[in-house]
Coordinates of N, CA and C in Angstrom, one line a residue:
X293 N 100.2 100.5 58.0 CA 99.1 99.9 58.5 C 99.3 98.4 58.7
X294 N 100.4 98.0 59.1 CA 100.9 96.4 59.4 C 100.0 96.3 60.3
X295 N 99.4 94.6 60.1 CA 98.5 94.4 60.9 C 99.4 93.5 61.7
X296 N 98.9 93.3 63.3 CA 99.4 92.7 64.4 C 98.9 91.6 64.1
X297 N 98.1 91.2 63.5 CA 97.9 89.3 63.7 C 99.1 88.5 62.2
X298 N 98.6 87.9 62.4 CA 99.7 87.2 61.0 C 99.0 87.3 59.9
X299 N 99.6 87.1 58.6 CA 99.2 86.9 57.4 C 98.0 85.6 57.6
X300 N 98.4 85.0 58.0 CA 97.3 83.2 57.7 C 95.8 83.2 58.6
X301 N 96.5 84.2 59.9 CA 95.2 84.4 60.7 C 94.4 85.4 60.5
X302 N 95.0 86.3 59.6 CA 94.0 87.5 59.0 C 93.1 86.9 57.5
X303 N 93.5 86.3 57.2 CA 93.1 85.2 55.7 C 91.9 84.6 56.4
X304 N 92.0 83.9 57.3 CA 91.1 83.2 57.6 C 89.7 83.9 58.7
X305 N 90.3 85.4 58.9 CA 89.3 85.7 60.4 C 88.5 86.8 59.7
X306 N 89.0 87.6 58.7 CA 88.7 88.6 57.6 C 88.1 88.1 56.4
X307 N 86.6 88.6 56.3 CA 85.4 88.6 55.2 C 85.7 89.3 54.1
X308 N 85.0 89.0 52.6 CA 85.0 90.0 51.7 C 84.6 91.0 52.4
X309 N 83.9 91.0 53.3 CA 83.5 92.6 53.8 C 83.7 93.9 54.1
X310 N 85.6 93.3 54.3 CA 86.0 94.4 55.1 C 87.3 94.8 53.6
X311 N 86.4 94.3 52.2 CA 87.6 94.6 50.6 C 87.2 95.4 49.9
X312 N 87.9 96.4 49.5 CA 87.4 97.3 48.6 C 87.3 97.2 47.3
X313 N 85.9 96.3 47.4 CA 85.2 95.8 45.9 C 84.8 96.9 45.2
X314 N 84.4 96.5 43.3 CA 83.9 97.3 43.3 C 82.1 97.3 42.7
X315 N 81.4 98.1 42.8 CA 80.2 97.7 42.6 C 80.3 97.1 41.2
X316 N 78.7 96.4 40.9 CA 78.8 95.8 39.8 C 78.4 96.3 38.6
X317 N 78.9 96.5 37.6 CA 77.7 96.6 36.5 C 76.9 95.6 35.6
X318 N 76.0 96.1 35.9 CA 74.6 95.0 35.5 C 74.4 95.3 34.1
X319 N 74.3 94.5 33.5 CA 73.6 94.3 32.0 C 72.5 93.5 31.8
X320 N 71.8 93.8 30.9 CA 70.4 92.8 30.3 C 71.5 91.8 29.5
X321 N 70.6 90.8 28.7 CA 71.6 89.6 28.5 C 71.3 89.9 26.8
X322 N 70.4 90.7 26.4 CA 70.3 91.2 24.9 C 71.4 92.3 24.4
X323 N 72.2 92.8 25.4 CA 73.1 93.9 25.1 C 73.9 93.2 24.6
X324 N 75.0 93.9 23.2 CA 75.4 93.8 22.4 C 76.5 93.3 22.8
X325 N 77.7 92.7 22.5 CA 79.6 92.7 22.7 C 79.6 94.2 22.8
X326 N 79.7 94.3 21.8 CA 79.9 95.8 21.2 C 79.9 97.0 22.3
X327 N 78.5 97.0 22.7 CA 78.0 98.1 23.6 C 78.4 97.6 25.0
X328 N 79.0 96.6 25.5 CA 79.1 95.8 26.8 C 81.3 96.2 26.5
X329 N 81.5 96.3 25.9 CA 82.8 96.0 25.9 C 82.8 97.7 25.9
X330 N 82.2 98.7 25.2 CA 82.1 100.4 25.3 C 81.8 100.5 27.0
X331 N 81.1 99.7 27.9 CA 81.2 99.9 28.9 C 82.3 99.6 29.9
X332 N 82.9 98.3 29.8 CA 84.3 98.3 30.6 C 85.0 99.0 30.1
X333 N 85.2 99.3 28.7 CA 86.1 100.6 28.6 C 86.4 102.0 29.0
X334 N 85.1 102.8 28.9 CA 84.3 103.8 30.0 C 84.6 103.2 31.3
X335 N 84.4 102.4 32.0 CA 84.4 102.3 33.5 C 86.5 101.9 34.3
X336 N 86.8 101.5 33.2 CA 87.5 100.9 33.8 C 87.9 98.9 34.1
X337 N 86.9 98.7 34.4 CA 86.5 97.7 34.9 C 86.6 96.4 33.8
X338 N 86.8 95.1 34.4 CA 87.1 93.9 33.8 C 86.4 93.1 33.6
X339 N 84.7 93.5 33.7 CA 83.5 92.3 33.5 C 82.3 93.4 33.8
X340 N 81.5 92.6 33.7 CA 80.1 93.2 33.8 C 79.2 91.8 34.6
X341 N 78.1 92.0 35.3 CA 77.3 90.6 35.4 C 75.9 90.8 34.3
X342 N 75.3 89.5 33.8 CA 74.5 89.5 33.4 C 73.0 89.2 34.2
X343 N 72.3 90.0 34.1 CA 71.0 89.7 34.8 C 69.7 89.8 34.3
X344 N 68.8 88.8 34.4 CA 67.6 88.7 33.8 C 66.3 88.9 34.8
X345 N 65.6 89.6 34.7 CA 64.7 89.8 36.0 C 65.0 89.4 37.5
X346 N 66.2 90.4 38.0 CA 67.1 90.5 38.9 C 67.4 89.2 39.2
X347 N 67.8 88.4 38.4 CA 68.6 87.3 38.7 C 70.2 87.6 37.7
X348 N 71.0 86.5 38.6 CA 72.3 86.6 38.1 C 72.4 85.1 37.2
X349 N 72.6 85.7 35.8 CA 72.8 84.6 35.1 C 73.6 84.4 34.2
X350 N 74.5 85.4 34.3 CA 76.3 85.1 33.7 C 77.2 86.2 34.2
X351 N 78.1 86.5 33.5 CA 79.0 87.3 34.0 C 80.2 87.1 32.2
X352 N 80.6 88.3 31.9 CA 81.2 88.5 30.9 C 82.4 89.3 31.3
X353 N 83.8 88.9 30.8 CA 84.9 89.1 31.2 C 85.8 89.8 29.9
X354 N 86.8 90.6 30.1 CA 87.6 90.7 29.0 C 88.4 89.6 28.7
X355 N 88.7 88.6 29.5 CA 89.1 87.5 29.0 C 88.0 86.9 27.8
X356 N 86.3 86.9 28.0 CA 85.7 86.4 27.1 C 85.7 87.0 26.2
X357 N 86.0 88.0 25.8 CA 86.1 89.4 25.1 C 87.0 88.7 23.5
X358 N 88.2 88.3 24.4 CA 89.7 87.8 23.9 C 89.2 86.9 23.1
X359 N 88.7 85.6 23.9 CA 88.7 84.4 23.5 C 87.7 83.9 22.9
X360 N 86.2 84.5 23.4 CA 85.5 84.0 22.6 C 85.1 84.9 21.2
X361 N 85.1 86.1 21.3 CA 84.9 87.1 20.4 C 85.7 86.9 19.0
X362 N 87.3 87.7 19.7 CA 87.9 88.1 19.0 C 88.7 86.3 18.7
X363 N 88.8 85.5 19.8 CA 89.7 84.7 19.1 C 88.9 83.5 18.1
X364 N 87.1 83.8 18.2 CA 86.8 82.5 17.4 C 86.4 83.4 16.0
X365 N 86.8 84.8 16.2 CA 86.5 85.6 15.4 C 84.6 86.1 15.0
X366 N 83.9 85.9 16.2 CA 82.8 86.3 16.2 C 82.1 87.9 16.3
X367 N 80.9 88.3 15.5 CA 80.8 89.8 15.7 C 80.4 90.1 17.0
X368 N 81.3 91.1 17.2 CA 81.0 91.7 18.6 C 79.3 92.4 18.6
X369 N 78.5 92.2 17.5 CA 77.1 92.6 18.0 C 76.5 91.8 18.2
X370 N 76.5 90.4 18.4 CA 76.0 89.7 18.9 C 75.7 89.8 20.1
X371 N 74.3 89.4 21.1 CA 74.0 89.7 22.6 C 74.7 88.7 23.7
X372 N 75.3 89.8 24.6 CA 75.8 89.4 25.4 C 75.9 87.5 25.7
X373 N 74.8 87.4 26.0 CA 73.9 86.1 26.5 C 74.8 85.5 26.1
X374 N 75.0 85.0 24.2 CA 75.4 84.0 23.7 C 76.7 84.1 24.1
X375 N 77.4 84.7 24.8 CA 79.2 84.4 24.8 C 79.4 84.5 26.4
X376 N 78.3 85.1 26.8 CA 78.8 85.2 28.5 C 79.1 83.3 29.3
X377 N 79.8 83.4 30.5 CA 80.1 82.7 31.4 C 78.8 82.4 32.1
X378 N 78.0 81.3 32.0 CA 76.6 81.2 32.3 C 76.8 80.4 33.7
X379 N 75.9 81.1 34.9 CA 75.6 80.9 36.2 C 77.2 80.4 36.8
X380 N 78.2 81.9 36.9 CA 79.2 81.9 37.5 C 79.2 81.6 38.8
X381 N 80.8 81.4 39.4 CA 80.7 80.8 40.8 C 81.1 82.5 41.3
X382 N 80.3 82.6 42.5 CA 80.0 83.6 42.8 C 80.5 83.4 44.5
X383 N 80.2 84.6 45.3 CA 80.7 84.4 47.1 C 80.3 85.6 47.9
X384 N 80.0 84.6 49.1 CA 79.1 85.8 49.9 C 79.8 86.9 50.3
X385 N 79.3 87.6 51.2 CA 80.2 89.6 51.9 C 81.0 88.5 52.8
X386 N 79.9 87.3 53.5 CA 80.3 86.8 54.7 C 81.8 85.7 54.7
X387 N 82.2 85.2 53.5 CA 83.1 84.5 53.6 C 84.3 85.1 53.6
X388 N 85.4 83.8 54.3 CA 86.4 84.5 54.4 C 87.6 84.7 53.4
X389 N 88.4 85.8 53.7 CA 89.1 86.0 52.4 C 90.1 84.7 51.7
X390 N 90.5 83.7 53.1 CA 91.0 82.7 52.8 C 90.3 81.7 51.4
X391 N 89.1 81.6 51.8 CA 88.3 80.7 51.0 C 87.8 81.3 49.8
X392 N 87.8 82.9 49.6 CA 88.1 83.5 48.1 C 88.8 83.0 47.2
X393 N 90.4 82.9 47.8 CA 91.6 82.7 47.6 C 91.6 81.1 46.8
X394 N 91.2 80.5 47.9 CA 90.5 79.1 47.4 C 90.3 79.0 46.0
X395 N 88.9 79.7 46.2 CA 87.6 79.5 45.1 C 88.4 80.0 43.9
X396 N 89.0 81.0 43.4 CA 89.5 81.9 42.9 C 91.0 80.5 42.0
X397 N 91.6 80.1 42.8 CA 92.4 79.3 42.2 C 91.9 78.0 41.9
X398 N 91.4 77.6 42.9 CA 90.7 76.3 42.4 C 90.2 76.8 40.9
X399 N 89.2 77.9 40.6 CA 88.9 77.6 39.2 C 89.2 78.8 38.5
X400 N 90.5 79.2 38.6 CA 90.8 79.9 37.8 C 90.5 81.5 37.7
X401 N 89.2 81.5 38.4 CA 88.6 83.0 38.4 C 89.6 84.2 38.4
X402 N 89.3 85.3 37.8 CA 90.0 86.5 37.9 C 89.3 87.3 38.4
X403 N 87.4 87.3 38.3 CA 86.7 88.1 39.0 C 85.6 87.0 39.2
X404 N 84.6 87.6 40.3 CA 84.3 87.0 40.9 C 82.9 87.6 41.7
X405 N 81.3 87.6 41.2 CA 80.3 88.4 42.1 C 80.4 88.3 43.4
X406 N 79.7 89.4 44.3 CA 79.3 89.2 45.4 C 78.0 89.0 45.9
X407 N 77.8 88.7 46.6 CA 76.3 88.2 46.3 C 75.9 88.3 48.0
X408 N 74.8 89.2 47.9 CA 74.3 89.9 49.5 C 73.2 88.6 50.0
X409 N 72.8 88.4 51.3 CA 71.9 87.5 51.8 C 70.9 87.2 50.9
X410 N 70.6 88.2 49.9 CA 68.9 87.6 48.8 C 69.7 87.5 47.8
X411 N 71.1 87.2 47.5 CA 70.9 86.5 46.6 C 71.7 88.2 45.5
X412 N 71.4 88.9 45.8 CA 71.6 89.7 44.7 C 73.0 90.1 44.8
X413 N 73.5 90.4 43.8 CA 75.0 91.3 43.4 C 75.4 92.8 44.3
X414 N 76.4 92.5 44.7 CA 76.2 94.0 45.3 C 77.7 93.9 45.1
X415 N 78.8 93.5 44.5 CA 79.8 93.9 44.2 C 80.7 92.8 43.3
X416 N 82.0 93.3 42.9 CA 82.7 92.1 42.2 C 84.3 92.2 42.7
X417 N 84.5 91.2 42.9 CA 86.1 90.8 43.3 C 87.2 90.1 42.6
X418 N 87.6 91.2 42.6 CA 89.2 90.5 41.0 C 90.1 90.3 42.1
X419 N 91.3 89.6 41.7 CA 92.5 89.2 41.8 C 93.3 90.8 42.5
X420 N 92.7 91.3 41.7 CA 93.7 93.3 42.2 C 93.1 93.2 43.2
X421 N 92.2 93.1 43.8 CA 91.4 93.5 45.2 C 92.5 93.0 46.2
X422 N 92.4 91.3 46.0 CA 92.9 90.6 47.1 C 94.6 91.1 46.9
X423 N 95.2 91.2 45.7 CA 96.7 91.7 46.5 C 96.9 93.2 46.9
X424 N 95.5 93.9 46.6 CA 95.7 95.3 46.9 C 95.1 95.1 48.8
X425 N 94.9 93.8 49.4 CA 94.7 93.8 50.4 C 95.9 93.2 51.2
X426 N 96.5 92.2 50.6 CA 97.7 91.9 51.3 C 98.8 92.5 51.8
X427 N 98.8 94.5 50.2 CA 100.0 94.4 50.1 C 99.6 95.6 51.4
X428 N 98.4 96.6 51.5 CA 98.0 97.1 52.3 C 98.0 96.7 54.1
X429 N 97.5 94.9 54.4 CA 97.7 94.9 55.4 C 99.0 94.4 55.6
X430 N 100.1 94.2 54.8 CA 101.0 93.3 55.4 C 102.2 94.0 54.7
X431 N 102.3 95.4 54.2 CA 103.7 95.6 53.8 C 105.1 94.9 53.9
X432 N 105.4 95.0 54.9 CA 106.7 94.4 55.5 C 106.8 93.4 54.9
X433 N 105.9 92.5 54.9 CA 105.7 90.8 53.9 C 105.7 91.2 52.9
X434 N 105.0 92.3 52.4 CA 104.5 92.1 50.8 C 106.1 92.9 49.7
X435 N 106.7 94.2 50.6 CA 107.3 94.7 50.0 C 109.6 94.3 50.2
X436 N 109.1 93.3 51.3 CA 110.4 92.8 51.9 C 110.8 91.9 51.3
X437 N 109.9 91.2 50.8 CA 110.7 89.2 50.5 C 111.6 89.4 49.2
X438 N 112.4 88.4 49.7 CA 113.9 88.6 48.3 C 113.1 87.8 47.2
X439 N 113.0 87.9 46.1 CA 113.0 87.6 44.7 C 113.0 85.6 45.1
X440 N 112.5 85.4 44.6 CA 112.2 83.7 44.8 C 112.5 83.4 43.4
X441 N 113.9 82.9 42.8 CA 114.1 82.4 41.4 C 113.6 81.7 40.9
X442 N 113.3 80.5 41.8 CA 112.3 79.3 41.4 C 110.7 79.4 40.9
X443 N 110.6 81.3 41.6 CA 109.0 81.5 40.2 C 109.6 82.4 39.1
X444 N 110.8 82.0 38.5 CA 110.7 82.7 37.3 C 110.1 82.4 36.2
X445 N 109.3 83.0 35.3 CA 108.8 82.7 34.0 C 109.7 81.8 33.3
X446 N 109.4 80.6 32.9 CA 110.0 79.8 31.9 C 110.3 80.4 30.2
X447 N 109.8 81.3 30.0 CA 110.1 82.4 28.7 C 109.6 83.7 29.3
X448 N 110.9 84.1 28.2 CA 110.7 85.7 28.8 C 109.5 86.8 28.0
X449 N 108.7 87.7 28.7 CA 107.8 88.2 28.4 C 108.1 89.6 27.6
X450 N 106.7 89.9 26.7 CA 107.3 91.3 26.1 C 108.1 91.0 24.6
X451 N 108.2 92.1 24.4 CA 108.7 92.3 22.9 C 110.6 92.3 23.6

């Protein structure tokens, strides 16, 4: 499925719209660690959003999982609320995938809401999305390029 335009003009002409996000899961902001981390487990998935009378007012990640939970050593039944990422940066269906890419490095993000013309959630965008879109429209580029030594890891990974 090599696409005919280039890599840079598909980045820039192609919306989250046309990515295979996935919906969100919505939590109250009283739910547990506990019970919120049993849910990405069951699903799969790498965050949840937090919402409070259908507003979006955080977003909880397995990275917060890591770092705030487990690494300040806090009980995971504590509610959501207190450990979540409060009023995350978030992006419309309508922008383009270039300026995900952006947003995404600029601050680090790994996931990312989507957020429909009112405002509400209607899906979430990780990092897997966007290279499972690159490698899909642009094989030839994604599965051809020789090994670049100059990005090797400065220590080696793994046991």
């Amino acid at each position: 499925m090599e696409n005919k335009m280039g890599v840079q003009e598909s980045l820039i002409q192609d919306t989250v719209s046309v990515l295979d996000y996935h919906q969100p899961i919505l939590v109250e902001p009283s739910i547990s660690v506990r019970e919120v981390t049993e849910s990405l487990r069951q699903s799969g998935r790498g965050c949840v959003l937090v919402m409070d009378q259908n507003q979006l007012i955080g977003i909880f990640t397995e990275r917060d999982l890591l770092l705030r939970i487990m690494g300040e050593g806090l009980s995971p039944d504590i509610p959501v609320h207190q450990v979540m990422t409060k009023q995350p940066t978030t992006v419309q269906r309508t922008e383009t995938i270039a300026q995900v890419i952006k947003t995404m490095r600029s601050g680090g993000h790994r996931h990312l809401p989507i957020l429909d013309e009112t405002q509400t959630p209607v899906g979430v965008l990780s990092v897997k999305h966007i290279v499972k879109y690159l490698a899909d429209h642009f094989p030839q580029k994604v599965y051809t390029l020789p090994p670049d030594p100059d990005h090797a890891p400065p220590t080696r990974e793994g046991a």
